[in-house]
mmCIF file of C-alpha atoms in Angstrom:
data_model
loop_
_atom_site.group_PDB
_atom_site.id
_atom_site.type_symbol
_atom_site.label_atom_id
_atom_site.label_comp_id
_atom_site.label_asym_id
_atom_site.label_seq_id
_atom_site.Cartn_x
_atom_site.Cartn_y
_atom_site.Cartn_z
ATOM 1 C CA UNK H 1 -0.093 0.041 -0.082
ATOM 2 C CA UNK H 2 1.246 3.470 -1.136
ATOM 3 C CA UNK H 3 1.539 6.380 1.169
ATOM 4 C CA UNK H 4 1.792 4.608 4.318
ATOM 5 C CA UNK H 5 4.663 3.342 7.021
ATOM 6 C CA UNK H 6 5.186 0.222 7.527
ATOM 7 C CA UNK H 7 7.620 -1.464 9.997
ATOM 8 C CA UNK H 8 9.846 -4.241 9.178
ATOM 9 C CA UNK H 9 13.023 -5.670 9.956
ATOM 10 C CA UNK H 10 16.110 -3.884 8.117
ATOM 11 C CA UNK H 11 16.907 -5.920 4.638
ATOM 12 C CA UNK H 12 19.923 -8.586 4.825
ATOM 13 C CA UNK H 13 22.103 -6.132 2.914
ATOM 14 C CA UNK H 14 21.168 -3.074 4.843
ATOM 15 C CA UNK H 15 24.170 -1.284 6.627
ATOM 16 C CA UNK H 16 22.903 -1.727 9.627
ATOM 17 C CA UNK H 17 22.733 -5.561 9.976
ATOM 18 C CA UNK H 18 26.445 -5.731 11.315
ATOM 19 C CA UNK H 19 25.005 -4.149 14.035
ATOM 20 C CA UNK H 20 21.906 -5.879 14.761
ATOM 21 C CA UNK H 21 24.308 -8.871 14.790
ATOM 22 C CA UNK H 22 26.754 -7.771 17.328
ATOM 23 C CA UNK H 23 23.240 -7.364 19.415
ATOM 24 C CA UNK H 24 22.527 -3.464 18.678
ATOM 25 C CA UNK H 25 19.118 -2.156 18.767
ATOM 26 C CA UNK H 26 17.678 -1.701 15.155
ATOM 27 C CA UNK H 27 14.677 -0.569 13.909
ATOM 28 C CA UNK H 28 13.696 -0.034 10.253
ATOM 29 C CA UNK H 29 10.399 1.405 8.491
ATOM 30 C CA UNK H 30 9.709 1.766 5.128
ATOM 31 C CA UNK H 31 7.106 3.416 2.569
ATOM 32 C CA UNK H 32 6.389 3.293 -1.178
ATOM 33 C CA UNK H 33 6.285 5.935 -3.433
ATOM 34 C CA UNK H 34 4.457 5.315 -7.324
ATOM 35 C CA UNK H 35 7.540 7.615 -8.176
ATOM 36 C CA UNK H 36 11.371 7.025 -8.834
ATOM 37 C CA UNK H 37 13.365 8.597 -6.278
ATOM 38 C CA UNK H 38 17.110 8.588 -6.094
ATOM 39 C CA UNK H 39 19.045 8.441 -2.993
ATOM 40 C CA UNK H 40 20.180 12.127 -3.160
ATOM 41 C CA UNK H 41 17.000 13.015 -3.154
ATOM 42 C CA UNK H 42 15.459 10.840 -0.401
ATOM 43 C CA UNK H 43 18.671 12.234 1.638
ATOM 44 C CA UNK H 44 17.904 15.970 1.020
ATOM 45 C CA UNK H 45 14.184 15.715 0.651
ATOM 46 C CA UNK H 46 14.874 13.746 4.729
ATOM 47 C CA UNK H 47 16.697 16.456 5.794
ATOM 48 C CA UNK H 48 14.550 19.230 4.883
ATOM 49 C CA UNK H 49 11.461 18.506 6.099
ATOM 50 C CA UNK H 50 9.492 21.174 8.620
ATOM 51 C CA UNK H 51 9.650 17.929 11.294
ATOM 52 C CA UNK H 52 13.601 17.449 10.595
ATOM 53 C CA UNK H 53 14.057 20.955 11.102
ATOM 54 C CA UNK H 54 12.439 21.134 14.850
ATOM 55 C CA UNK H 55 15.371 18.333 15.256
ATOM 56 C CA UNK H 56 17.569 20.399 13.784
ATOM 57 C CA UNK H 57 16.798 23.750 15.574
ATOM 58 C CA UNK H 58 17.336 21.621 19.203
ATOM 59 C CA UNK H 59 20.256 20.147 17.822
ATOM 60 C CA UNK H 60 21.644 23.675 17.254
ATOM 61 C CA UNK H 61 20.513 24.622 20.857
ATOM 62 C CA UNK H 62 21.509 21.585 23.355
ATOM 63 C CA UNK H 63 24.724 20.341 21.695
ATOM 64 C CA UNK H 64 25.555 23.383 19.417
ATOM 65 C CA UNK H 65 25.348 21.289 16.201
ATOM 66 C CA UNK H 66 23.729 23.780 13.578
ATOM 67 C CA UNK H 67 22.895 23.128 9.833
ATOM 68 C CA UNK H 68 21.255 24.340 6.975
ATOM 69 C CA UNK H 69 19.440 23.006 4.063
ATOM 70 C CA UNK H 70 22.815 24.063 1.559
ATOM 71 C CA UNK H 71 24.394 21.555 4.206
ATOM 72 C CA UNK H 72 21.876 18.700 3.397
ATOM 73 C CA UNK H 73 22.328 19.102 -0.348
ATOM 74 C CA UNK H 74 25.712 19.179 0.165
ATOM 75 C CA UNK H 75 25.533 15.984 2.014
ATOM 76 C CA UNK H 76 23.506 14.376 -0.323
ATOM 77 C CA UNK H 77 25.554 15.301 -3.085
ATOM 78 C CA UNK H 78 28.326 13.728 -1.593
ATOM 79 C CA UNK H 79 30.302 17.219 -0.971
ATOM 80 C CA UNK H 80 30.610 16.585 2.348
ATOM 81 C CA UNK H 81 30.726 14.027 4.974
ATOM 82 C CA UNK H 82 29.219 15.468 7.461
ATOM 83 C CA UNK H 83 25.597 17.218 8.372
ATOM 84 C CA UNK H 84 24.371 18.435 12.102
ATOM 85 C CA UNK H 85 25.116 16.396 14.409
ATOM 86 C CA UNK H 86 26.089 13.042 11.848
ATOM 87 C CA UNK H 87 28.759 12.148 10.080
ATOM 88 C CA UNK H 88 29.035 9.583 7.042
ATOM 89 C CA UNK H 89 30.150 6.146 8.120
ATOM 90 C CA UNK H 90 29.391 4.066 4.988
ATOM 91 C CA UNK H 91 27.391 5.082 1.522
ATOM 92 C CA UNK H 92 26.426 3.146 -1.035
ATOM 93 C CA UNK H 93 24.447 4.193 -3.760
ATOM 94 C CA UNK H 94 21.771 3.202 -2.594
ATOM 95 C CA UNK H 95 21.398 3.611 1.107
ATOM 96 C CA UNK H 96 23.963 5.618 3.665
ATOM 97 C CA UNK H 97 24.553 5.028 7.555
ATOM 98 C CA UNK H 98 24.864 8.163 9.638
ATOM 99 C CA UNK H 99 26.915 8.190 12.809
ATOM 100 C CA UNK H 100 26.348 10.220 15.977
ATOM 101 C CA UNK H 101 28.733 12.575 17.347
ATOM 102 C CA UNK H 102 28.868 10.693 20.605
ATOM 103 C CA UNK H 103 28.612 7.458 18.166
ATOM 104 C CA UNK H 104 25.961 6.084 20.196
ATOM 105 C CA UNK H 105 23.313 6.066 17.452
ATOM 106 C CA UNK H 106 23.418 5.677 13.624
ATOM 107 C CA UNK H 107 20.640 6.211 11.335
ATOM 108 C CA UNK H 108 20.332 4.530 7.737
ATOM 109 C CA UNK H 109 18.187 5.881 4.765
ATOM 110 C CA UNK H 110 17.693 3.733 1.671
ATOM 111 C CA UNK H 111 15.709 3.808 -1.880
ATOM 112 C CA UNK H 112 15.176 0.227 -2.976
ATOM 113 C CA UNK H 113 13.365 0.245 -6.775
ATOM 114 C CA UNK H 114 10.648 -1.352 -7.368
ATOM 115 C CA UNK H 115 8.352 -2.051 -10.578
ATOM 116 C CA UNK H 116 6.565 1.395 -10.961
ATOM 117 C CA UNK H 117 8.238 3.524 -7.927
ATOM 118 C CA UNK H 118 10.390 3.241 -5.162
ATOM 119 C CA UNK H 119 10.968 1.908 -1.224
ATOM 120 C CA UNK H 120 11.954 4.727 0.694
ATOM 121 C CA UNK H 121 13.503 2.578 4.271
ATOM 122 C CA UNK H 122 14.799 4.337 7.382
ATOM 123 C CA UNK H 123 16.311 3.127 10.180
ATOM 124 C CA UNK H 124 17.747 3.386 13.746
ATOM 125 C CA UNK H 125 21.045 1.523 15.236
ATOM 126 C CA UNK H 126 21.367 2.054 19.040
ATOM 127 C CA UNK H 127 24.126 1.016 20.155
ATOM 128 C CA UNK H 128 23.844 -0.294 23.869
ATOM 129 C CA UNK H 129 26.083 0.477 26.668
ATOM 130 C CA UNK H 130 26.419 -3.188 27.744
ATOM 131 C CA UNK H 131 25.596 -6.253 26.890
ATOM 132 C CA UNK H 132 24.819 -9.072 29.770
ATOM 133 C CA UNK H 133 26.163 -12.662 29.681
ATOM 134 C CA UNK H 134 22.347 -14.029 29.580
ATOM 135 C CA UNK H 135 22.559 -11.647 25.809
ATOM 136 C CA UNK H 136 20.496 -8.576 27.786
ATOM 137 C CA UNK H 137 21.031 -5.431 26.281
ATOM 138 C CA UNK H 138 20.884 -2.475 28.506
ATOM 139 C CA UNK H 139 21.345 0.464 25.940
ATOM 140 C CA UNK H 140 20.835 3.256 28.786
ATOM 141 C CA UNK H 141 17.886 4.897 30.643
ATOM 142 C CA UNK H 142 17.316 7.562 28.192
ATOM 143 C CA UNK H 143 17.431 5.568 25.218
ATOM 144 C CA UNK H 144 14.802 3.134 27.005
ATOM 145 C CA UNK H 145 13.060 5.527 28.442
ATOM 146 C CA UNK H 146 12.278 7.410 25.000
ATOM 147 C CA UNK H 147 12.332 4.303 22.848
ATOM 148 C CA UNK H 148 8.211 4.336 22.345
ATOM 149 C CA UNK H 149 8.623 8.479 21.449
ATOM 150 C CA UNK H 150 11.323 7.099 18.656
ATOM 151 C CA UNK H 151 9.205 4.698 17.066
ATOM 152 C CA UNK H 152 6.513 7.223 16.563
ATOM 153 C CA UNK H 153 8.829 10.046 15.526
ATOM 154 C CA UNK H 154 10.720 7.557 12.915
ATOM 155 C CA UNK H 155 7.556 6.918 11.208
ATOM 156 C CA UNK H 156 6.605 10.231 10.889
ATOM 157 C CA UNK H 157 9.986 11.536 9.935
ATOM 158 C CA UNK H 158 9.573 8.838 6.894
ATOM 159 C CA UNK H 159 6.502 10.134 6.363
ATOM 160 C CA UNK H 160 7.446 13.491 5.728
ATOM 161 C CA UNK H 161 10.246 12.990 3.349
ATOM 162 C CA UNK H 162 7.692 10.780 1.394
ATOM 163 C CA UNK H 163 5.184 14.193 1.528
ATOM 164 C CA UNK H 164 8.427 16.490 0.417
ATOM 165 C CA UNK H 165 9.127 14.146 -2.382
ATOM 166 C CA UNK H 166 5.672 13.013 -3.686
ATOM 167 C CA UNK H 167 5.306 16.548 -4.084
ATOM 168 C CA UNK H 168 8.203 17.057 -6.310
ATOM 169 C CA UNK H 169 7.140 14.880 -8.568
#
């Protein structure tokens, strides 16, 4: 169904799989659009939505990591390896993995061509503070406390990017 965000396991060839195999928290969401979308277009749209601009403002105020739309375009076009609080950890033609400045989280964006459109993926990695001998993972108090919000916010970010791209079509 196009236009609706779905929760799914990250695809096997996604850049988050290595973290998942080491016990990190990972999530993935996807949205199908009836248009062709490049990774460059998706990156720019994602980081320039009004919703993400709110996050950019918070990052500028709380951790002195300001950013602009032109910096988002530079990231999208491979002219920069940094954007706001993130640095490119890995990039392939269809996906990018961004690492936050504390190396605690990763953000993953990917485009998958579909017949008649594109599947946009967005996912996150939270590197655990501790993995206990029994395999139980501790992400840290803040991450556990905000995980419910994170899931809702992730879906909203992907939906906003999809809407922005759909308006350009």
